[in-house]
PDB file of C-alpha atoms in Angstrom:
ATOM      1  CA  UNK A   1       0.000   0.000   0.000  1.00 52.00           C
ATOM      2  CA  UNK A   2       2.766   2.351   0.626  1.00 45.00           C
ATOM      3  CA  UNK A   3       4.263   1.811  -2.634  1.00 45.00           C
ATOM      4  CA  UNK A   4       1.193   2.519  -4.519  1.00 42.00           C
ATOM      5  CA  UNK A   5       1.230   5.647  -2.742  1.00 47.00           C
ATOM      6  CA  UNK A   6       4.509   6.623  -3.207  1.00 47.00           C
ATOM      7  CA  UNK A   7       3.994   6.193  -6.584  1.00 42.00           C
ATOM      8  CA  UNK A   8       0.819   7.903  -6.724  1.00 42.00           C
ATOM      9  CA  UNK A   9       2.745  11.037  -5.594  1.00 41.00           C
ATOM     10  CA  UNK A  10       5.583  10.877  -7.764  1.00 41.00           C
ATOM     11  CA  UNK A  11       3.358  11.082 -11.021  1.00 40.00           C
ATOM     12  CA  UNK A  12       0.998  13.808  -9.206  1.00 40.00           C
ATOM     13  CA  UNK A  13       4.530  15.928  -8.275  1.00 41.00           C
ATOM     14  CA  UNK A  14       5.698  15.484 -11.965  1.00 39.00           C
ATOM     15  CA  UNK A  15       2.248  16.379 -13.505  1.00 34.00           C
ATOM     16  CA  UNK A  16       2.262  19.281 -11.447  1.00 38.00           C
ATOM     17  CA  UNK A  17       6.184  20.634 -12.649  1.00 35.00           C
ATOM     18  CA  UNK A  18       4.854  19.788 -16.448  1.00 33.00           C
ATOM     19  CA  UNK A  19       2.003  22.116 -15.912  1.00 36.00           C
ATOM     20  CA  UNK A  20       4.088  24.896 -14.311  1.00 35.00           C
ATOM     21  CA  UNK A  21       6.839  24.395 -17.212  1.00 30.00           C
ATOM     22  CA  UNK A  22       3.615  24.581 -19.824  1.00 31.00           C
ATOM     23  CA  UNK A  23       2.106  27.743 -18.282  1.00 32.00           C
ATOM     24  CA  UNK A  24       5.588  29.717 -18.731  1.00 26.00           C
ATOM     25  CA  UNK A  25       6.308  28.648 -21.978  1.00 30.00           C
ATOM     26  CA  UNK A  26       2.927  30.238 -22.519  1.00 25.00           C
ATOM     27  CA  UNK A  27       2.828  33.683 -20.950  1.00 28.00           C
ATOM     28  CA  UNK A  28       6.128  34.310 -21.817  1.00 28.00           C
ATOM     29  CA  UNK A  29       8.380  32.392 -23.799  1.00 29.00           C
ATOM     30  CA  UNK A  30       5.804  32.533 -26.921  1.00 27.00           C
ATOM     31  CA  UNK A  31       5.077  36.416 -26.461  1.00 29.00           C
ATOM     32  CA  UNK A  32       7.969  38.107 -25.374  1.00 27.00           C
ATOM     33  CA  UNK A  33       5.711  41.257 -25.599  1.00 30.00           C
ATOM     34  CA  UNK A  34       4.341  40.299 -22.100  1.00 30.00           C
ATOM     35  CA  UNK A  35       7.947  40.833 -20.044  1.00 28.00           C
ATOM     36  CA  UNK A  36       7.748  43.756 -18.190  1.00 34.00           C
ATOM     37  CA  UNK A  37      10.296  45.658 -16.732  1.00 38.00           C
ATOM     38  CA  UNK A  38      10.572  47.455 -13.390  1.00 37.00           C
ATOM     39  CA  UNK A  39       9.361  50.483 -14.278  1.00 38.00           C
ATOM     40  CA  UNK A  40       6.191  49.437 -15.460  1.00 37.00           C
ATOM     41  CA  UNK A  41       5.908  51.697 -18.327  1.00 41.00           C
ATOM     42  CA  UNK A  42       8.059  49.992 -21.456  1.00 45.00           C
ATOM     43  CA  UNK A  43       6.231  46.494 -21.550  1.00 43.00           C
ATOM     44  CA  UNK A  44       8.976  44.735 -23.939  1.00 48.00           C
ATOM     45  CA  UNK A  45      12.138  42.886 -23.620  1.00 48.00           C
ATOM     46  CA  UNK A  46      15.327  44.773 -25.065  1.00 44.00           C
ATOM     47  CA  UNK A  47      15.934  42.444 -27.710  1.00 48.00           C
ATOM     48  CA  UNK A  48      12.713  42.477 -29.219  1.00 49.00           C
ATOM     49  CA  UNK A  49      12.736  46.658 -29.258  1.00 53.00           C
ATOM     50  CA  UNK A  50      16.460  47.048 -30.517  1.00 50.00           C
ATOM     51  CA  UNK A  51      17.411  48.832 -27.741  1.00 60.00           C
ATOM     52  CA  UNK A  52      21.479  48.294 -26.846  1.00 61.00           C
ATOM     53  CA  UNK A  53      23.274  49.604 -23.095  1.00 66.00           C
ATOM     54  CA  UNK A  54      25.512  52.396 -23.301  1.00 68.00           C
ATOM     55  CA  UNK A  55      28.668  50.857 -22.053  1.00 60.00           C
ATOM     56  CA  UNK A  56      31.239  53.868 -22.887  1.00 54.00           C
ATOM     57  CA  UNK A  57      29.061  56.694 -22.005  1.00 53.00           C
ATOM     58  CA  UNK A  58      31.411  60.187 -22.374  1.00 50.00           C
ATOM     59  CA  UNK A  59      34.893  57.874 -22.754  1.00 44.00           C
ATOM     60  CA  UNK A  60      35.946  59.528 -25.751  1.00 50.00           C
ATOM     61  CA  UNK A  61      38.322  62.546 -26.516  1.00 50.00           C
ATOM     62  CA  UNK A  62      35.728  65.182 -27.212  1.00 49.00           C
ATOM     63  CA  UNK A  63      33.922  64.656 -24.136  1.00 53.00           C
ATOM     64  CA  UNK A  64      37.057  64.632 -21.919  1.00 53.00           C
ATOM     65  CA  UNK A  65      38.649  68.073 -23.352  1.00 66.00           C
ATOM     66  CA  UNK A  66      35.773  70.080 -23.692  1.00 69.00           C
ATOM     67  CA  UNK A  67      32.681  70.917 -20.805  1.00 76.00           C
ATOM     68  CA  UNK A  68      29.338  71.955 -21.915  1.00 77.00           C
ATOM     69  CA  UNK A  69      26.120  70.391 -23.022  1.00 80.00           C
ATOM     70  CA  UNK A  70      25.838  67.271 -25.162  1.00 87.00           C
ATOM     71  CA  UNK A  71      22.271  66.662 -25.318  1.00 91.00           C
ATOM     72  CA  UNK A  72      19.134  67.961 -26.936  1.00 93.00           C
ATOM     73  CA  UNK A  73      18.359  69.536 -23.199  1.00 93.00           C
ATOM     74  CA  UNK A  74      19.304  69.776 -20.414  1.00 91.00           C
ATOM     75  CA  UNK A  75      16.470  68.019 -18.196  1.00 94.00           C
ATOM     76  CA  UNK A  76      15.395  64.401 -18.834  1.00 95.00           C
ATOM     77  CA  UNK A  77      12.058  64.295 -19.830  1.00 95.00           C
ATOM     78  CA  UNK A  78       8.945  61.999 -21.148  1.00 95.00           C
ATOM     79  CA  UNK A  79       8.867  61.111 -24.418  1.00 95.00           C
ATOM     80  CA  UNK A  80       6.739  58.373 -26.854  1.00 95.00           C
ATOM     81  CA  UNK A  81       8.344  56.682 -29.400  1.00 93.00           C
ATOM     82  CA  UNK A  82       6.429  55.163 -32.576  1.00 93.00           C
ATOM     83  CA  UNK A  83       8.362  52.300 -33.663  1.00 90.00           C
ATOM     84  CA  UNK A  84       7.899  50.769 -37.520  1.00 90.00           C
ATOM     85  CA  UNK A  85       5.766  48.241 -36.706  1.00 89.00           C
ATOM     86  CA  UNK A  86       3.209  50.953 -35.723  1.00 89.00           C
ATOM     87  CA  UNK A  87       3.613  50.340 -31.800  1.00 88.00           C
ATOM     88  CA  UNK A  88       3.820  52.861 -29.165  1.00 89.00           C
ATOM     89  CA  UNK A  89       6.246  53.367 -26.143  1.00 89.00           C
ATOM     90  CA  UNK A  90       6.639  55.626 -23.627  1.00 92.00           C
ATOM     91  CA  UNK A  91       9.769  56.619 -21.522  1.00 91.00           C
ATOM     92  CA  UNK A  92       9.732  58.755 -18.636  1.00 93.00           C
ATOM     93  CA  UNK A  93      12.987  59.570 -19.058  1.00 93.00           C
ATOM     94  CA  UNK A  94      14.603  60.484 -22.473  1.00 95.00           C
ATOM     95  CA  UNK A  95      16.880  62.836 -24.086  1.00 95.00           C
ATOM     96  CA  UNK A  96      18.709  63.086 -27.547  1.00 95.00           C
ATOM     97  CA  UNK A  97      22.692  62.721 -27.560  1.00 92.00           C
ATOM     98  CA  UNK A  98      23.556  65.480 -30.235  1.00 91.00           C
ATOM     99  CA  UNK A  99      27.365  64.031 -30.250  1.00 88.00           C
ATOM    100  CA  UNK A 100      26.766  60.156 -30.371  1.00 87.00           C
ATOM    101  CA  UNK A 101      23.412  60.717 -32.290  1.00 90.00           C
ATOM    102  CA  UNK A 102      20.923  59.039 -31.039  1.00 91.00           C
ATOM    103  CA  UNK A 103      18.000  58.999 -28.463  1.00 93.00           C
ATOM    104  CA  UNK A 104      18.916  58.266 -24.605  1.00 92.00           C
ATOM    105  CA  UNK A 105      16.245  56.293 -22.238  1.00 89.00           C
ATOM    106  CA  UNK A 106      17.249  55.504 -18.314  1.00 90.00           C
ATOM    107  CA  UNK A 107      15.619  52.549 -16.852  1.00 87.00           C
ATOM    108  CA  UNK A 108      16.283  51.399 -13.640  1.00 86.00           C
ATOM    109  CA  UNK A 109      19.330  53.809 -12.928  1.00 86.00           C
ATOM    110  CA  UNK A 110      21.036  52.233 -16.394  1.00 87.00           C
ATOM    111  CA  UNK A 111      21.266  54.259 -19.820  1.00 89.00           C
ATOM    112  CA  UNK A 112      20.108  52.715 -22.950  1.00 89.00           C
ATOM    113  CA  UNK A 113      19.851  53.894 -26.429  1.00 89.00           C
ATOM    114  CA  UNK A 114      17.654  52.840 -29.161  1.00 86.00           C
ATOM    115  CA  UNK A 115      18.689  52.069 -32.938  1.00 84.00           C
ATOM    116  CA  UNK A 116      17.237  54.272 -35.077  1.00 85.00           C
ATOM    117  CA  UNK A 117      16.178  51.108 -37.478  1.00 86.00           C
ATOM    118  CA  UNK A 118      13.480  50.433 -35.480  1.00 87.00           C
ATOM    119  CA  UNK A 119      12.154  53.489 -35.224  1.00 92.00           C
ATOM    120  CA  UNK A 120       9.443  55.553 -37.244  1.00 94.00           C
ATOM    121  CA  UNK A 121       9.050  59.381 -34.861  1.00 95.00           C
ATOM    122  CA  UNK A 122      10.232  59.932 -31.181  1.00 96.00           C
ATOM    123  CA  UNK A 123       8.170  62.783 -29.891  1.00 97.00           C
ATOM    124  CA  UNK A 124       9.252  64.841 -27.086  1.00 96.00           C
ATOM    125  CA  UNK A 125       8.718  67.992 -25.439  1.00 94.00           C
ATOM    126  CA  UNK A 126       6.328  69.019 -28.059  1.00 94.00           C
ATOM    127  CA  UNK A 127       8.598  68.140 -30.647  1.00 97.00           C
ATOM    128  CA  UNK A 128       8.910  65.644 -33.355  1.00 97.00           C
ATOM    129  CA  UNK A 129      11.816  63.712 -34.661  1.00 97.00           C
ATOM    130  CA  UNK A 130      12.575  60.815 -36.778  1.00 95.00           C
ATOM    131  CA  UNK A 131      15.583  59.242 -38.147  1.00 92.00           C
ATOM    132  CA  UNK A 132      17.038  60.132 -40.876  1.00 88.00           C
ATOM    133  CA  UNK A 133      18.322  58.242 -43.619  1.00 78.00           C
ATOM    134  CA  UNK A 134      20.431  61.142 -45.476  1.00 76.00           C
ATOM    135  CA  UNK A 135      24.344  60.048 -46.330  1.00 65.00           C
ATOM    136  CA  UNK A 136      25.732  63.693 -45.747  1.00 63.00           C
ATOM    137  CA  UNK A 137      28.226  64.776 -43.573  1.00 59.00           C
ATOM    138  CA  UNK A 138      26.269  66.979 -41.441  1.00 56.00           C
ATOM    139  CA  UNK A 139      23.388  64.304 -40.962  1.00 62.00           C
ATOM    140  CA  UNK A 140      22.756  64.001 -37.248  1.00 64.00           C
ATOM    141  CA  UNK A 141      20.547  60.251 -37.711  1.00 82.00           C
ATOM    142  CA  UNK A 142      17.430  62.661 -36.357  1.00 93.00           C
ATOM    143  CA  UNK A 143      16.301  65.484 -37.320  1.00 94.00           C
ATOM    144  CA  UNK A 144      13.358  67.417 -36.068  1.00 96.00           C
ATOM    145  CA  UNK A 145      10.149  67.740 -38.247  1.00 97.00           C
ATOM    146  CA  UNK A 146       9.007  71.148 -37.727  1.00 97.00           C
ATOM    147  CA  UNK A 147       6.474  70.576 -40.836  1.00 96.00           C
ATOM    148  CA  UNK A 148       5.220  68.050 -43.564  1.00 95.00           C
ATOM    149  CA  UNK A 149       3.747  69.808 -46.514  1.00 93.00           C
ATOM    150  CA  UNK A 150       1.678  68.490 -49.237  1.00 86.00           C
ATOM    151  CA  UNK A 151       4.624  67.983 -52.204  1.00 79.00           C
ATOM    152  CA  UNK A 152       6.503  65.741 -50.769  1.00 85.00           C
ATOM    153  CA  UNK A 153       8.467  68.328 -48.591  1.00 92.00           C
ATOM    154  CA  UNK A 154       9.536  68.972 -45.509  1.00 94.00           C
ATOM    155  CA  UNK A 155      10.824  71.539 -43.362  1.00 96.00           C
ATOM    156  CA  UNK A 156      13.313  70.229 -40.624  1.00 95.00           C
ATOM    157  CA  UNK A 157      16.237  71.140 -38.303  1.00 95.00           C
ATOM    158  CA  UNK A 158      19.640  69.362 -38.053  1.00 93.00           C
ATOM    159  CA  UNK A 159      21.553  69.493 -34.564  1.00 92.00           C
ATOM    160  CA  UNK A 160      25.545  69.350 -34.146  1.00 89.00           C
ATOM    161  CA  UNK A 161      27.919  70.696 -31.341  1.00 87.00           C
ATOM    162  CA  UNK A 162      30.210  72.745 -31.942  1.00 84.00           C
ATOM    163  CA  UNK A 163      33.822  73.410 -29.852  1.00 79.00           C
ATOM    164  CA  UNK A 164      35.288  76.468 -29.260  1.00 76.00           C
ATOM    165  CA  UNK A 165      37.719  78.036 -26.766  1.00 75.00           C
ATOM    166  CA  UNK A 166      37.096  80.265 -23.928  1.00 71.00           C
ATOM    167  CA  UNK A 167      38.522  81.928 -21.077  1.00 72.00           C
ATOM    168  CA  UNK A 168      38.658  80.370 -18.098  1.00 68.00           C
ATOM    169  CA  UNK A 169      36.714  81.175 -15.102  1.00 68.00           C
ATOM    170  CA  UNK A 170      39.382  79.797 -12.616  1.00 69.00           C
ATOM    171  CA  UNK A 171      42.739  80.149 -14.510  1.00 65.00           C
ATOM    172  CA  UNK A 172      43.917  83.404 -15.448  1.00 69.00           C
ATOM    173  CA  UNK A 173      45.314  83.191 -18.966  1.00 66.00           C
ATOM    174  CA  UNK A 174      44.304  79.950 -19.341  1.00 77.00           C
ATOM    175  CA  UNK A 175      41.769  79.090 -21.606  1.00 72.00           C
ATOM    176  CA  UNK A 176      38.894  75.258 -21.762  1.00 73.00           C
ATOM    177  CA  UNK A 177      37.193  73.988 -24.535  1.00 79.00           C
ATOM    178  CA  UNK A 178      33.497  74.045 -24.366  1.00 81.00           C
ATOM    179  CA  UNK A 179      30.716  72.930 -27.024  1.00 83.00           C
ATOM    180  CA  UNK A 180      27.376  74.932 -27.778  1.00 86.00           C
ATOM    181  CA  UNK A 181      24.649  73.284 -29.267  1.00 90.00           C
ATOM    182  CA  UNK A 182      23.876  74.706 -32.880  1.00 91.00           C
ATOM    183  CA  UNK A 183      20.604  74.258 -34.631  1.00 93.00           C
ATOM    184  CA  UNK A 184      20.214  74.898 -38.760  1.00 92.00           C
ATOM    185  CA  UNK A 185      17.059  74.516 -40.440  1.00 95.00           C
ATOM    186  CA  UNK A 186      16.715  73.147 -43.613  1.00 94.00           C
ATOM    187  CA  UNK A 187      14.144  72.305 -47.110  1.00 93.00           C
ATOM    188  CA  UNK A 188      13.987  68.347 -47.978  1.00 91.00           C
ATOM    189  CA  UNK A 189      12.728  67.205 -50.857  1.00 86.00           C
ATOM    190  CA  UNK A 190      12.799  63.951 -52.445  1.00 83.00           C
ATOM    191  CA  UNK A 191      15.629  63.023 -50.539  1.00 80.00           C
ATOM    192  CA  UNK A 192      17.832  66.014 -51.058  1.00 85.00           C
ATOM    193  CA  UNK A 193      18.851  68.473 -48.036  1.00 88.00           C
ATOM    194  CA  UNK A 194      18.687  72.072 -49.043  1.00 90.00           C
ATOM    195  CA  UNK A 195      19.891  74.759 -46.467  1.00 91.00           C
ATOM    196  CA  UNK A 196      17.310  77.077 -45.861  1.00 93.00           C
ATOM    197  CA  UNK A 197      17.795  81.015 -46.675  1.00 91.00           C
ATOM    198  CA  UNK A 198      17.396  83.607 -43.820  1.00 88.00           C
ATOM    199  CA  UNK A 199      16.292  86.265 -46.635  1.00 90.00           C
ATOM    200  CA  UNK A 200      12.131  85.993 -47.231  1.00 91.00           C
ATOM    201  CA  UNK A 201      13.164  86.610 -51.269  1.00 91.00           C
ATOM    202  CA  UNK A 202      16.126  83.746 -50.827  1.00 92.00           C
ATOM    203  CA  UNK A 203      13.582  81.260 -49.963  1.00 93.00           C
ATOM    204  CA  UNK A 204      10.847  82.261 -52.064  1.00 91.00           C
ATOM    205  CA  UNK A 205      13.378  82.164 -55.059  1.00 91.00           C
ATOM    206  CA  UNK A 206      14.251  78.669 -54.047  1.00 90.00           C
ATOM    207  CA  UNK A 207      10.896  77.279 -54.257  1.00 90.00           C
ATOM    208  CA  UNK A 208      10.304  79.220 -57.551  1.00 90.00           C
ATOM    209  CA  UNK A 209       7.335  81.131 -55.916  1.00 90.00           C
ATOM    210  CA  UNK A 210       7.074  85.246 -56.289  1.00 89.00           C
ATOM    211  CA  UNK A 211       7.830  87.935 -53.828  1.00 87.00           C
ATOM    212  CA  UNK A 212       3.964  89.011 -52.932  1.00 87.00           C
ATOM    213  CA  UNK A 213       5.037  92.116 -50.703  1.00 84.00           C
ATOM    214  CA  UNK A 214       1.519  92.279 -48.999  1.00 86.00           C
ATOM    215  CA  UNK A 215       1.698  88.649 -48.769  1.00 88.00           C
ATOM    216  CA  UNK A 216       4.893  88.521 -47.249  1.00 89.00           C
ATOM    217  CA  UNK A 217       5.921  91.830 -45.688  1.00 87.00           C
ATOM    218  CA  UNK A 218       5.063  90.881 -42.115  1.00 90.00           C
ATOM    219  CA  UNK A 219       6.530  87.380 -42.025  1.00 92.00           C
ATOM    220  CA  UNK A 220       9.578  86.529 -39.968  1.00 92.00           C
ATOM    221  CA  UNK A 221      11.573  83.663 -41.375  1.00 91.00           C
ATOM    222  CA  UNK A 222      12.672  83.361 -37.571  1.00 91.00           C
ATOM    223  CA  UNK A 223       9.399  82.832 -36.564  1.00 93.00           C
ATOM    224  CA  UNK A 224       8.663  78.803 -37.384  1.00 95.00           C
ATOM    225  CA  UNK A 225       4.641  79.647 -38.255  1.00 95.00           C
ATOM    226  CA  UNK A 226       5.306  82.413 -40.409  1.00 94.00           C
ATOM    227  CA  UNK A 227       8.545  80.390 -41.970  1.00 94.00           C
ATOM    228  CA  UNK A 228       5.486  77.512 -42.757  1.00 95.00           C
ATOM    229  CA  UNK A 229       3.299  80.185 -44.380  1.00 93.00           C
ATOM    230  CA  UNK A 230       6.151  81.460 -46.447  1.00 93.00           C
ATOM    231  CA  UNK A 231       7.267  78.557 -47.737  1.00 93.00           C
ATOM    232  CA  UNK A 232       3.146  76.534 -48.112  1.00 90.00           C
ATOM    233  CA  UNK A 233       2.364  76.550 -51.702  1.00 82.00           C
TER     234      UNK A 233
END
């Protein structure tokens, strides 16, 4: 009698481990979509979003010789990224490395960054970017759509740092190396990047349209809604 029992057990213990094993597989080793992490706001596993640890984060030259701002801005902040498979994220904490070119996510006290294949618009602070796919020297892998017209043109603006020297404010005669953030907008069109004009008649001439002076007196081209209306056909 004790045997039968025993071996009663040992198939009810082993049917039970099967079932546990079974359930897991289920919930998540067939959707990986259903790992969360800690935060409890980016329901995905790394390797299914593209997303890759920043392991050398400020190692290289230009960040050791020169102080001043390498991001977007200077506070973290919320953002929502679209990726190409139409799905929607959102990070509570996000910014956009100008130098290393790309957008910067902490989770759980680690930095991430995600590669721009994946992704279709990050939106942030109001603003929208998406990755560009330009092979030109000053192409910064985002830029930021400021507005999509009806042709099949767009106006955007490119980021880059820039280094220059300075006196120091603890040296006498001694001057650092800092970086300013530098912002250019720009006309694209069928692929090709056209530097935008800061004369109203530059821009106008560009896009083959006529100087209208009662149309156009009162615009500011550094005004980003009367820039749109200038350049709306």
């Amino acid at each position: 009698m004790k045997k039968v029992i025993a071996i009663l057990v040992l198939i009810i213990s082993q049917f039970s481990l099967f079932s546990q094993t079974k359930n897991w597989n289920t919930s998540a080793g067939t959707n990986q979509r259903n790992l969360n992490f800690k935060n409890g706001v980016f329901n995905n596993n790394m390797e299914y979003f593209a997303m890759a640890k920043v392991s050398d984060k400020n190692s290289t030259d230009y960040y050791k010789n020169a102080t001043g701002q390498y991001y977007l801005s200077k506070d973290w902040e919320k953002c929502r990224v679209v990726t190409k498979d139409n799905k929607d994220y959102v990070f509570n904490t996000c910014n956009y490395n100008i130098y290393d070119k790309r957008f910067e996510y902490i989770i759980d006290n680690t930095t991430f960054f995600l590669k721009k294949d994946q992704v279709s618009s990050v939106f942030i602070n109001k603003m929208k970017f998406e990755p560009s796919t330009l092979k030109i020297e000053n192409d910064n892998n985002y830029y930021r759509l400021i507005y999509a017209f009806n042709n099949n043109l767009k106006l955007i603006e490119l980021y880059k740092l820039k280094k220059k020297s300075i006196p120091s404010s603890s040296s006498l005669g001694l001057y650092v190396n800092k970086v300013e953030k530098k912002a250019k907008k720009f006309i694209l069109k069928d692929g090709e990047l056209i530097e935008l004009p800061k004369s109203k008649k530059k821009i106008l001439k560009l896009l083959n349209k006529k100087y209208d002076k009662k149309k156009y007196k009162n615009l500011k081209t550094d005004k980003e809604e009367d820039l749109i209306n200038l350049i709306k056909p």
